[in-house]
Coordinates of C-alpha atoms and ligand atoms in Angstrom, one line a residue:
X1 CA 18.2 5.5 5.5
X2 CA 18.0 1.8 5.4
X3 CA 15.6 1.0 2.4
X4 CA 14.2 -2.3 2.7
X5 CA 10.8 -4.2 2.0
X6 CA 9.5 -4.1 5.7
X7 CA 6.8 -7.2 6.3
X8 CA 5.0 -7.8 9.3
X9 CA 5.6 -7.4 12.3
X10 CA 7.5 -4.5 11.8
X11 CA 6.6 -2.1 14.1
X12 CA 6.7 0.7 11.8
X13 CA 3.7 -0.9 9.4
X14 CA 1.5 -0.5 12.7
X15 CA 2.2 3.2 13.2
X16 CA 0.6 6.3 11.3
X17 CA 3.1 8.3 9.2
X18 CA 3.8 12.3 9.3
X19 CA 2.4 14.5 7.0
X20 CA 5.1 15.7 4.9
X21 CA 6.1 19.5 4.7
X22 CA 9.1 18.8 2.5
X23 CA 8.6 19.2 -1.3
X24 CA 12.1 18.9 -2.0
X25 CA 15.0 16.8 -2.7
X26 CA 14.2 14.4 -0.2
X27 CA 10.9 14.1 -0.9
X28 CA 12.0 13.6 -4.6
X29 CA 14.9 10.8 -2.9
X30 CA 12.3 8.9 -1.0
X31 CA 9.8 8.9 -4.3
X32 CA 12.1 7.3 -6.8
X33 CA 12.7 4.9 -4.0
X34 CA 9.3 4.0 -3.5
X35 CA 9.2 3.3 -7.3
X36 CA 12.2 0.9 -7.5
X37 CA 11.1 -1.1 -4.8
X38 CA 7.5 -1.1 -6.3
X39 CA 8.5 -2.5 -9.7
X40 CA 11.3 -4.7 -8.6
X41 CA 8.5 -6.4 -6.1
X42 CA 5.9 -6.2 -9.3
X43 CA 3.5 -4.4 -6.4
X44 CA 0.6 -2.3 -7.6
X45 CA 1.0 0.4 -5.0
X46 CA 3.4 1.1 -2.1
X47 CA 2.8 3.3 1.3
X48 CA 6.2 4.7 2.3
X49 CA 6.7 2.9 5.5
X50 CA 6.6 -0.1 3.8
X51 CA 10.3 0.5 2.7
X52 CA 11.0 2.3 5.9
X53 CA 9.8 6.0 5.3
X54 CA 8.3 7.2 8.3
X55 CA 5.9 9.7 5.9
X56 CA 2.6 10.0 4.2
X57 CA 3.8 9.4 0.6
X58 CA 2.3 7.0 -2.0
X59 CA 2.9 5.6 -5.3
X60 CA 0.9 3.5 -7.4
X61 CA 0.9 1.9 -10.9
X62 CA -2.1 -0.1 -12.6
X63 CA -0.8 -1.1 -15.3
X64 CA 1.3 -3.4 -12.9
X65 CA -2.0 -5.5 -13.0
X66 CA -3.0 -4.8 -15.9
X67 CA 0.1 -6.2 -17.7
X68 CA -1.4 -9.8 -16.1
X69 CA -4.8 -9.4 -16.1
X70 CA -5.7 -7.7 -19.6
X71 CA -9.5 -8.2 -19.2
X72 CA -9.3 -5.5 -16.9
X73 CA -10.1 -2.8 -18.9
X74 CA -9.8 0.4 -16.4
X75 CA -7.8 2.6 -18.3
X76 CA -4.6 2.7 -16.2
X77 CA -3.2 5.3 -13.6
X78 CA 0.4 5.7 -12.4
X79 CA 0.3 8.2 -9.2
X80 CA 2.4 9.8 -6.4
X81 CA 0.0 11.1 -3.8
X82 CA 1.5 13.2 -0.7
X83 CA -0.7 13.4 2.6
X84 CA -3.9 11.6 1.1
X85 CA -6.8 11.8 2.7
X86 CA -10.1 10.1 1.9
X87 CA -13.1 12.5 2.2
X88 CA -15.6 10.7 0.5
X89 CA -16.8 7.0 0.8
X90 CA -19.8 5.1 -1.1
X91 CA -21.0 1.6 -1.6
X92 CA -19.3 -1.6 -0.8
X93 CA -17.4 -4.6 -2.4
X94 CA -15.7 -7.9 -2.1
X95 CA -11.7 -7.4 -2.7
X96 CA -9.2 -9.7 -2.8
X97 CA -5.8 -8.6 -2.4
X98 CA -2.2 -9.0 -1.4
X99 CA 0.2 -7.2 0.1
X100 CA 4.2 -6.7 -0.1
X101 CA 4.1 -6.3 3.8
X102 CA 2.5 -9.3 4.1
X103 CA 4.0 -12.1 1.1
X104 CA 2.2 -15.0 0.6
X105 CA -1.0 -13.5 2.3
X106 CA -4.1 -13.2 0.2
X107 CA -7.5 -12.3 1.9
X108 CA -11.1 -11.0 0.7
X109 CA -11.7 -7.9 2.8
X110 CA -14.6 -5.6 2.7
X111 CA -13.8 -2.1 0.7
X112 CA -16.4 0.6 -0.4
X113 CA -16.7 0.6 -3.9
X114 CA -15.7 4.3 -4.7
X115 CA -13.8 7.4 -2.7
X116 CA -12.7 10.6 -3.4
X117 CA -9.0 11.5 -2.0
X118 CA -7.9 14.6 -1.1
X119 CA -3.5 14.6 -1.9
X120 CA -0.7 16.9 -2.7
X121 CA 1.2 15.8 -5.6
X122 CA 5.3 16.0 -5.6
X123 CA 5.5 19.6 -5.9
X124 CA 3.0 20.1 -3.4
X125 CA 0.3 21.2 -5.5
X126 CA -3.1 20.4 -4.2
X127 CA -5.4 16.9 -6.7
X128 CA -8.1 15.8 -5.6
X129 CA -8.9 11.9 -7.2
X130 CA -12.4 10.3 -8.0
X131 CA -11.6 7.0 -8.1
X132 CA -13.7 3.4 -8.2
X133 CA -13.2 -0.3 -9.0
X134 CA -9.7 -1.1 -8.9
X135 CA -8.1 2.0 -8.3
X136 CA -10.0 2.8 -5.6
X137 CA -9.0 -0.7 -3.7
X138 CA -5.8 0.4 -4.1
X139 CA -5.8 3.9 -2.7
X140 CA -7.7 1.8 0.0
X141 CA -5.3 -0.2 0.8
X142 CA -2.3 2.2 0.6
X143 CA -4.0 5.1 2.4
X144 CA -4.6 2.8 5.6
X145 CA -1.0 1.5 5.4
X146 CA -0.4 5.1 5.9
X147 CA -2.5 5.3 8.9
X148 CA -0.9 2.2 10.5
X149 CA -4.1 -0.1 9.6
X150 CA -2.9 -3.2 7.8
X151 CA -5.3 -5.2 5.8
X152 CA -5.9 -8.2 8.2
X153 CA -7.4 -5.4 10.2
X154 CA -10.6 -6.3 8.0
X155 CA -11.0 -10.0 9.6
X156 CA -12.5 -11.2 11.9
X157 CA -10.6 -11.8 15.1
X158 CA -11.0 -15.5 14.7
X159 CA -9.8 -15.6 10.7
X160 CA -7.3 -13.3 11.3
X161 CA -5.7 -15.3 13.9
X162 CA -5.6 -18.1 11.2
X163 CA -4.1 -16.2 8.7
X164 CA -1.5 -14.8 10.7
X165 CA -1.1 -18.3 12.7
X166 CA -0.1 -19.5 9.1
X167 CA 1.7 -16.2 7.8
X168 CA 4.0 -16.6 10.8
X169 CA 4.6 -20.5 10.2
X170 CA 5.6 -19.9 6.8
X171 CA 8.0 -17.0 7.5
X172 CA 9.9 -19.0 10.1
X173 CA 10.0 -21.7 7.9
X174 CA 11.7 -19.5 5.3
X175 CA 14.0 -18.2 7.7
X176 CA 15.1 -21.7 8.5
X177 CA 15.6 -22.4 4.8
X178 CA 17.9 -19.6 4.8
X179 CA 20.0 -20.6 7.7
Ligands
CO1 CO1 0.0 -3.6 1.4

């Protein structure tokens, strides 16, 4: 498989991933993978199809953020989650966040402030995670790159047209660069 940092408008961060029936060594390959791209892009969280894999696996680390932000004081959570699923939504916040998919890109979306998520975990072992603040962001975030939902989803037509207007400038600008 070609492992690679996919950023929009790759077709394949626009489509949901499969549920995975595979708790094996592939499932173990494509894990380890995630992780290595994570850390060597200093992400929080990944969804698998952001590196190319076409399945319903996440990883996340907080104490990514935590490492720059130390007034955070959440203790922090390093995850895999297999086929999440949130079950359980409440409240609502202000989040600003970033994305791999999308470098350069920094919006304030809408999130609700806590979910539950229903997962399996590597060796396909039913959790179930309570999570709020910062964590739950994340899972946010990752579970809808899952679902093919980016975060720019969350504007407005007319603001996300701006952002993306400028997202796309830069990147062909970089492109150019590299030429
Ligand atoms: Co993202």
């Amino acid at each position: 498989m070609d492992y690679r940092i996919r950023t929009w408008p790759d077709k394949i961060l626009k489509e949901p991933t499969k549920e995975v029936d595979f708790f094996d060594e592939r499932l173990k390959e494509y894990i380890d993978k995630m992780w290595e791209f994570m850390y060597k892009e200093e992400g929080v969280g990944l969804a698998a199809n952001q590196i190319g894999i076409p399945y319903q696996i996440l990883v996340l680390d907080t104490t990514v953020r935590e490492k720059r932000r130390e007034e955070e004081k959440e203790d922090p959570v390093k995850m895999v989650l297999v086929n999440p699923k949130i079950v359980e939504k409440e409240g609502e916040v202000q989040s600003t966040e970033g994305c791999l998919s999308f470098p350069g890109v920094q919006i304030t979306i809408p999130r609700a402030k806590r979910v539950k998520v229903v997962a399996k975990n590597e060796k396909g072992e039913d959790v179930v995670v309570e999570s709020q603040e910062f964590l739950a962001i994340v899972l946010q975030h990752e579970i809808d790159h899952l679902n093919g939902i980016p975060f720019i989803n969350y504007l407005s037509p007319l603001k996300r047209k701006l952002v993306l207007d400028k997202y796309l400038k830069s990147l062909k600008e970089r492109e150019l660069e590299r030429a």
